[in-house]
Short mmCIF file of C-alpha atoms in Angstrom, two decimals:
data_model
loop_
_atom_site.label_atom_id
_atom_site.label_comp_id
_atom_site.label_asym_id
_atom_site.label_seq_id
_atom_site.Cartn_x
_atom_site.Cartn_y
_atom_site.Cartn_z
CA MET A 1 144.15 54.14 141.38
CA LEU A 2 144.34 57.49 142.14
CA ARG A 3 146.57 58.25 139.09
CA PHE A 4 144.56 56.01 136.83
CA LEU A 5 141.29 57.63 137.68
CA ARG A 6 142.67 60.91 137.02
CA GLU A 7 143.96 59.73 133.59
CA ASN A 8 140.29 58.73 132.82
CA LYS A 9 138.91 61.68 133.77
CA THR A 10 141.44 63.52 131.41
CA VAL A 11 140.62 61.03 128.70
CA SER A 12 136.95 61.29 129.01
CA TYR A 13 137.23 65.10 129.18
CA LEU A 14 139.33 65.21 126.16
CA CYS A 15 136.82 62.74 124.42
CA ILE A 16 133.93 65.31 125.12
CA ILE A 17 135.80 68.16 123.63
CA MET A 18 136.59 66.10 120.70
CA ASN A 19 133.36 65.03 120.01
CA GLY A 20 131.90 68.41 120.62
CA THR A 21 134.58 69.48 118.00
CA ASN A 22 133.57 67.03 115.47
CA LYS A 23 129.86 67.61 116.36
CA ARG A 24 130.37 71.36 115.45
CA LEU A 25 132.15 70.36 112.30
CA GLU A 26 129.32 68.25 111.28
CA GLU A 27 126.71 70.54 111.60
CA GLU A 28 128.97 73.07 109.79
CA SER A 29 129.43 70.69 107.09
CA ILE A 30 125.78 69.98 106.97
CA SER A 31 125.19 73.54 106.70
CA LEU A 32 127.72 74.50 103.72
CA ARG A 33 126.21 71.31 101.80
CA ARG A 34 123.01 73.30 101.49
CA TYR A 35 124.69 75.93 99.92
CA SER A 36 127.20 74.27 98.07
CA ALA A 37 126.36 75.17 95.00
CA GLN A 38 126.95 78.81 95.35
CA VAL A 39 129.99 78.04 97.99
CA ARG A 40 131.91 77.08 94.75
CA LEU A 41 131.49 80.23 92.99
CA PRO A 42 134.78 82.01 93.84
CA GLU A 43 133.07 85.27 94.39
CA ILE A 44 131.51 83.74 97.67
CA GLY A 45 133.21 80.63 99.10
CA GLU A 46 132.94 79.48 102.35
CA GLU A 47 133.68 82.79 103.91
CA GLY A 48 131.20 84.59 101.90
CA GLN A 49 128.34 81.86 103.20
CA LYS A 50 129.22 82.62 106.72
CA ARG A 51 128.86 86.25 105.81
CA LEU A 52 125.48 85.61 104.49
CA LEU A 53 124.75 83.57 107.48
CA SER A 54 125.32 86.45 109.71
CA LYS A 55 123.13 89.06 107.77
CA SER A 56 119.48 90.58 107.63
CA VAL A 57 117.09 91.99 105.01
CA LEU A 58 114.27 93.36 105.31
CA ILE A 59 111.61 93.12 102.72
CA VAL A 60 108.70 96.15 102.20
CA GLY A 61 106.05 94.28 100.57
CA CYS A 62 105.46 90.63 100.02
CA GLY A 63 103.62 90.30 96.41
CA ALA A 64 104.77 89.49 93.38
CA LEU A 65 108.40 91.20 93.79
CA GLY A 66 108.85 90.56 97.95
CA SER A 67 107.81 86.88 97.68
CA VAL A 68 110.17 85.67 94.92
CA ALA A 69 113.28 87.79 96.51
CA ALA A 70 112.46 86.28 99.69
CA ALA A 71 112.46 83.05 98.62
CA TYR A 72 115.57 83.45 97.00
CA LEU A 73 117.34 85.06 99.89
CA ALA A 74 116.03 82.00 102.23
CA GLY A 75 117.81 79.63 99.88
CA ALA A 76 120.56 81.50 99.98
CA GLY A 77 120.94 81.13 103.67
CA ILE A 78 120.34 85.17 104.81
CA GLY A 79 120.19 84.26 108.64
CA ARG A 80 117.39 86.88 109.28
CA ILE A 81 114.53 88.09 106.85
CA GLY A 82 111.87 90.25 107.89
CA LEU A 83 108.65 90.60 105.86
CA ALA A 84 106.47 93.55 106.13
CA ASP A 85 102.86 93.51 104.47
CA PHE A 86 99.32 94.15 105.60
CA ASP A 87 97.53 92.85 102.43
CA THR A 88 95.72 89.23 101.79
CA VAL A 89 96.04 87.04 98.71
CA ASP A 90 93.66 88.12 95.88
CA GLU A 91 92.82 85.54 92.73
CA SER A 92 94.04 88.22 90.35
CA ASN A 93 97.45 87.99 92.07
CA LEU A 94 98.34 84.71 91.60
CA HIS A 95 99.24 85.32 87.77
CA ARG A 96 102.22 86.72 89.16
CA GLN A 97 102.66 85.83 92.72
CA VAL A 98 103.31 82.20 92.31
CA LEU A 99 104.32 81.58 95.59
CA TYR A 100 100.55 81.58 96.83
CA GLY A 101 97.95 79.03 95.74
CA SER A 102 94.26 79.69 94.92
CA ASP A 103 93.16 77.72 98.34
CA GLU A 104 95.11 80.89 100.12
CA CYS A 105 93.06 83.40 98.86
CA GLY A 106 91.90 86.08 101.44
CA GLN A 107 94.81 84.49 103.89
CA LYS A 108 97.69 87.41 104.91
CA LYS A 109 100.44 87.22 102.42
CA VAL A 110 102.98 87.65 105.35
CA ALA A 111 101.80 84.80 107.17
CA LEU A 112 102.01 82.46 104.68
CA LEU A 113 105.12 83.70 103.22
CA ALA A 114 106.85 83.69 106.36
CA ASN A 115 105.72 79.79 106.72
CA HIS A 116 107.04 79.01 103.16
CA LEU A 117 110.56 80.48 104.08
CA GLU A 118 110.50 78.38 107.50
CA ARG A 119 110.01 75.38 105.41
CA LEU A 120 112.37 76.05 102.84
CA ASN A 121 115.18 76.78 105.22
CA PRO A 122 114.83 75.93 108.87
CA ALA A 123 117.95 77.25 109.77
CA ILE A 124 117.06 80.77 109.18
CA ASN A 125 114.72 83.08 111.46
CA VAL A 126 111.92 85.13 110.34
CA SER A 127 110.21 88.03 111.36
CA ALA A 128 106.58 88.64 110.13
CA TYR A 129 105.38 92.33 110.32
CA ASP A 130 101.59 92.11 109.53
CA THR A 131 101.56 96.05 109.35
CA PHE A 132 101.45 98.75 106.82
CA ALA A 133 105.12 99.93 106.39
CA ASN A 134 105.13 103.57 106.76
CA GLU A 135 107.75 105.64 107.77
CA ALA A 136 107.22 105.40 111.56
CA PHE A 137 107.21 101.69 111.53
CA ILE A 138 110.62 101.64 109.12
CA ARG A 139 112.54 104.17 111.34
CA LYS A 140 111.71 101.61 114.39
CA VAL A 141 113.20 98.41 112.70
CA ILE A 142 115.55 99.61 110.22
CA ASN A 143 118.70 99.31 112.71
CA GLU A 144 117.92 95.90 113.04
CA TYR A 145 118.84 95.07 109.37
CA ASP A 146 121.48 95.21 107.44
CA PHE A 147 119.79 95.93 104.12
CA ILE A 148 116.81 96.89 102.69
CA ILE A 149 114.60 95.43 99.67
CA ASP A 150 111.82 98.16 98.54
CA ALA A 151 109.30 95.39 96.82
CA ALA A 152 105.90 97.39 97.47
CA ASP A 153 106.34 99.03 93.86
CA ASN A 154 104.88 102.11 94.40
CA PRO A 155 106.27 105.47 94.42
CA GLN A 156 105.28 106.88 97.81
CA THR A 157 106.87 104.08 99.79
CA THR A 158 110.22 104.01 97.56
CA TYR A 159 110.32 107.90 98.29
CA MET A 160 110.06 107.24 101.94
CA LEU A 161 112.62 104.14 102.05
CA ASP A 162 115.08 106.52 100.38
CA ARG A 163 114.77 109.14 102.79
CA VAL A 164 114.95 106.79 105.93
CA CYS A 165 117.99 104.73 104.04
CA ARG A 166 119.76 107.71 103.59
CA SER A 167 119.31 109.35 106.72
CA THR A 168 120.78 105.52 108.44
CA SER A 169 123.50 104.97 105.68
CA LYS A 170 121.54 101.87 105.03
CA GLY A 171 121.86 100.36 101.43
CA TYR A 172 118.64 99.14 99.62
CA VAL A 173 117.57 98.00 96.36
CA THR A 174 114.26 98.98 94.73
CA ALA A 175 112.14 97.78 91.72
CA GLY A 176 109.11 98.79 89.82
CA VAL A 177 107.30 96.74 87.37
CA SER A 178 104.31 97.38 84.84
CA GLY A 179 103.22 96.20 81.64
CA TRP A 180 106.40 94.52 79.98
CA LYS A 181 108.59 96.92 81.58
CA ALA A 182 110.72 96.91 84.63
CA GLN A 183 113.51 99.08 86.41
CA VAL A 184 115.95 98.32 89.15
CA PHE A 185 118.31 100.76 91.43
CA THR A 186 120.55 100.04 94.38
CA TYR A 187 121.17 102.81 96.64
CA LEU A 188 124.65 102.51 98.56
CA PRO A 189 125.27 104.77 101.32
CA GLY A 190 127.07 107.73 100.37
CA GLY A 191 126.47 107.46 96.67
CA VAL A 192 123.61 109.00 94.23
CA ASP A 193 120.16 108.00 95.74
CA PHE A 194 116.60 107.49 94.12
CA GLY A 195 115.26 111.02 94.94
CA ALA A 196 117.75 112.86 93.18
CA LEU A 197 117.81 110.39 90.62
CA PHE A 198 114.04 110.91 90.30
CA PRO A 199 112.96 113.82 92.00
CA PRO A 200 109.48 113.33 93.59
CA PRO A 201 106.82 115.34 91.73
CA GLU A 202 105.66 118.59 93.67
CA GLU A 203 101.87 116.93 93.91
CA GLN A 204 101.58 113.41 94.58
CA GLU A 205 100.20 111.55 91.16
CA GLY A 206 97.84 108.50 91.96
CA VAL A 207 99.40 105.16 90.77
CA LEU A 208 97.51 103.02 88.71
CA PRO A 209 97.73 99.23 90.21
CA CYS A 210 98.76 96.27 88.07
CA SER A 211 95.09 95.10 88.04
CA LEU A 212 94.32 98.50 85.97
CA THR A 213 97.56 98.86 83.59
CA GLY A 214 98.23 95.29 83.28
CA ILE A 215 101.44 93.43 83.77
CA ILE A 216 103.08 90.09 82.25
CA GLY A 217 103.63 87.79 85.11
CA PRO A 218 107.60 86.72 84.60
CA LEU A 219 108.20 90.56 84.70
CA ALA A 220 107.71 90.50 88.56
CA GLY A 221 109.87 87.27 88.97
CA ILE A 222 112.77 88.71 86.91
CA ALA A 223 112.65 92.13 88.78
CA ALA A 224 112.64 90.10 92.22
CA CYS A 225 115.63 87.82 91.22
CA ILE A 226 117.70 90.62 90.54
CA GLU A 227 116.82 92.26 93.65
CA ALA A 228 117.49 89.43 95.44
CA SER A 229 121.05 89.07 93.54
CA GLU A 230 121.67 92.76 94.50
CA ALA A 231 121.40 91.77 97.90
CA ILE A 232 123.40 88.87 98.15
CA LYS A 233 126.32 90.76 96.33
CA TYR A 234 126.30 93.90 99.01
CA LEU A 235 125.89 91.29 101.95
CA ALA A 236 128.85 89.05 100.74
CA GLY A 237 130.83 92.12 99.80
CA ILE A 238 130.62 91.00 95.97
CA GLU A 239 131.69 94.03 93.42
CA GLY A 240 129.50 94.29 90.43
CA GLY A 241 126.01 95.49 91.70
CA LEU A 242 123.81 98.28 90.56
CA GLY A 243 125.19 100.68 93.00
CA GLY A 244 124.95 103.95 90.82
CA LYS A 245 123.29 102.21 88.09
CA VAL A 246 119.73 102.09 86.79
CA LEU A 247 118.79 98.74 85.01
CA THR A 248 115.81 98.79 82.51
CA ILE A 249 113.94 95.68 81.24
CA ASP A 250 111.54 95.33 78.11
CA LEU A 251 110.27 91.81 78.17
CA LEU A 252 108.20 92.61 75.18
CA GLY A 253 111.47 93.26 73.19
CA ASN A 254 113.78 91.02 75.10
CA GLN A 255 115.91 94.31 75.95
CA PHE A 256 118.50 94.68 79.03
CA ASP A 257 119.95 97.98 79.29
CA LEU A 258 122.34 99.60 82.10
CA PHE A 259 122.66 103.16 82.55
CA SER A 260 125.42 104.73 84.89
CA VAL A 261 124.06 107.67 86.67
CA GLU A 262 127.22 108.69 88.93
#
């Protein structure tokens, strides 16, 4: 009887272990099923997807660039996404900030976008910072993230992020959009940086917002998708990114040009 009880206990214990293993395998299978289309890519595969799930990105700005980039990164399974913005949705934003609705005008973009990402992919973690992303804030949180996306679309923020990322050896991608034209640049630690490529003017010049200069909506979406793609390639260790290069886009003439700057 004693031997029988021990055998039963042993069998039960093994069953628990096996059931636990099966459960973990099932959960992992369900997780990978969500990302199955990109897992099939030889550049990513299961190992690359697991790497993405363990990585984090901070997105500065939740407007036309940041909202679209954030959605694709959430879809791709980036494990943690930080969002920093202090602005509210305005009706004039909606032709290019297509993740927000007319009934959300006046509400905080960062809260709306965080909620959208959590519904899109409940498995990831989202940190929402309802604040102006000044240098003090960026230095406070930057070490929590593996990669930075500059989606603020203003030179002052870009030069500030460039300084901070260089001093902390943090990779980042930045995009600027206006009218029908955009440019995208990725900084790799140790490589050429934005400030060296485009030295800041001695005197700060005012930058007119899109509401005054004008912008075609899809341009921001294209630039944002490239920013998201750059983040994915960097975090997954995939070659072929824009490090040391500038991509320019002219949607009016349907022209894309790539310039090496190293």
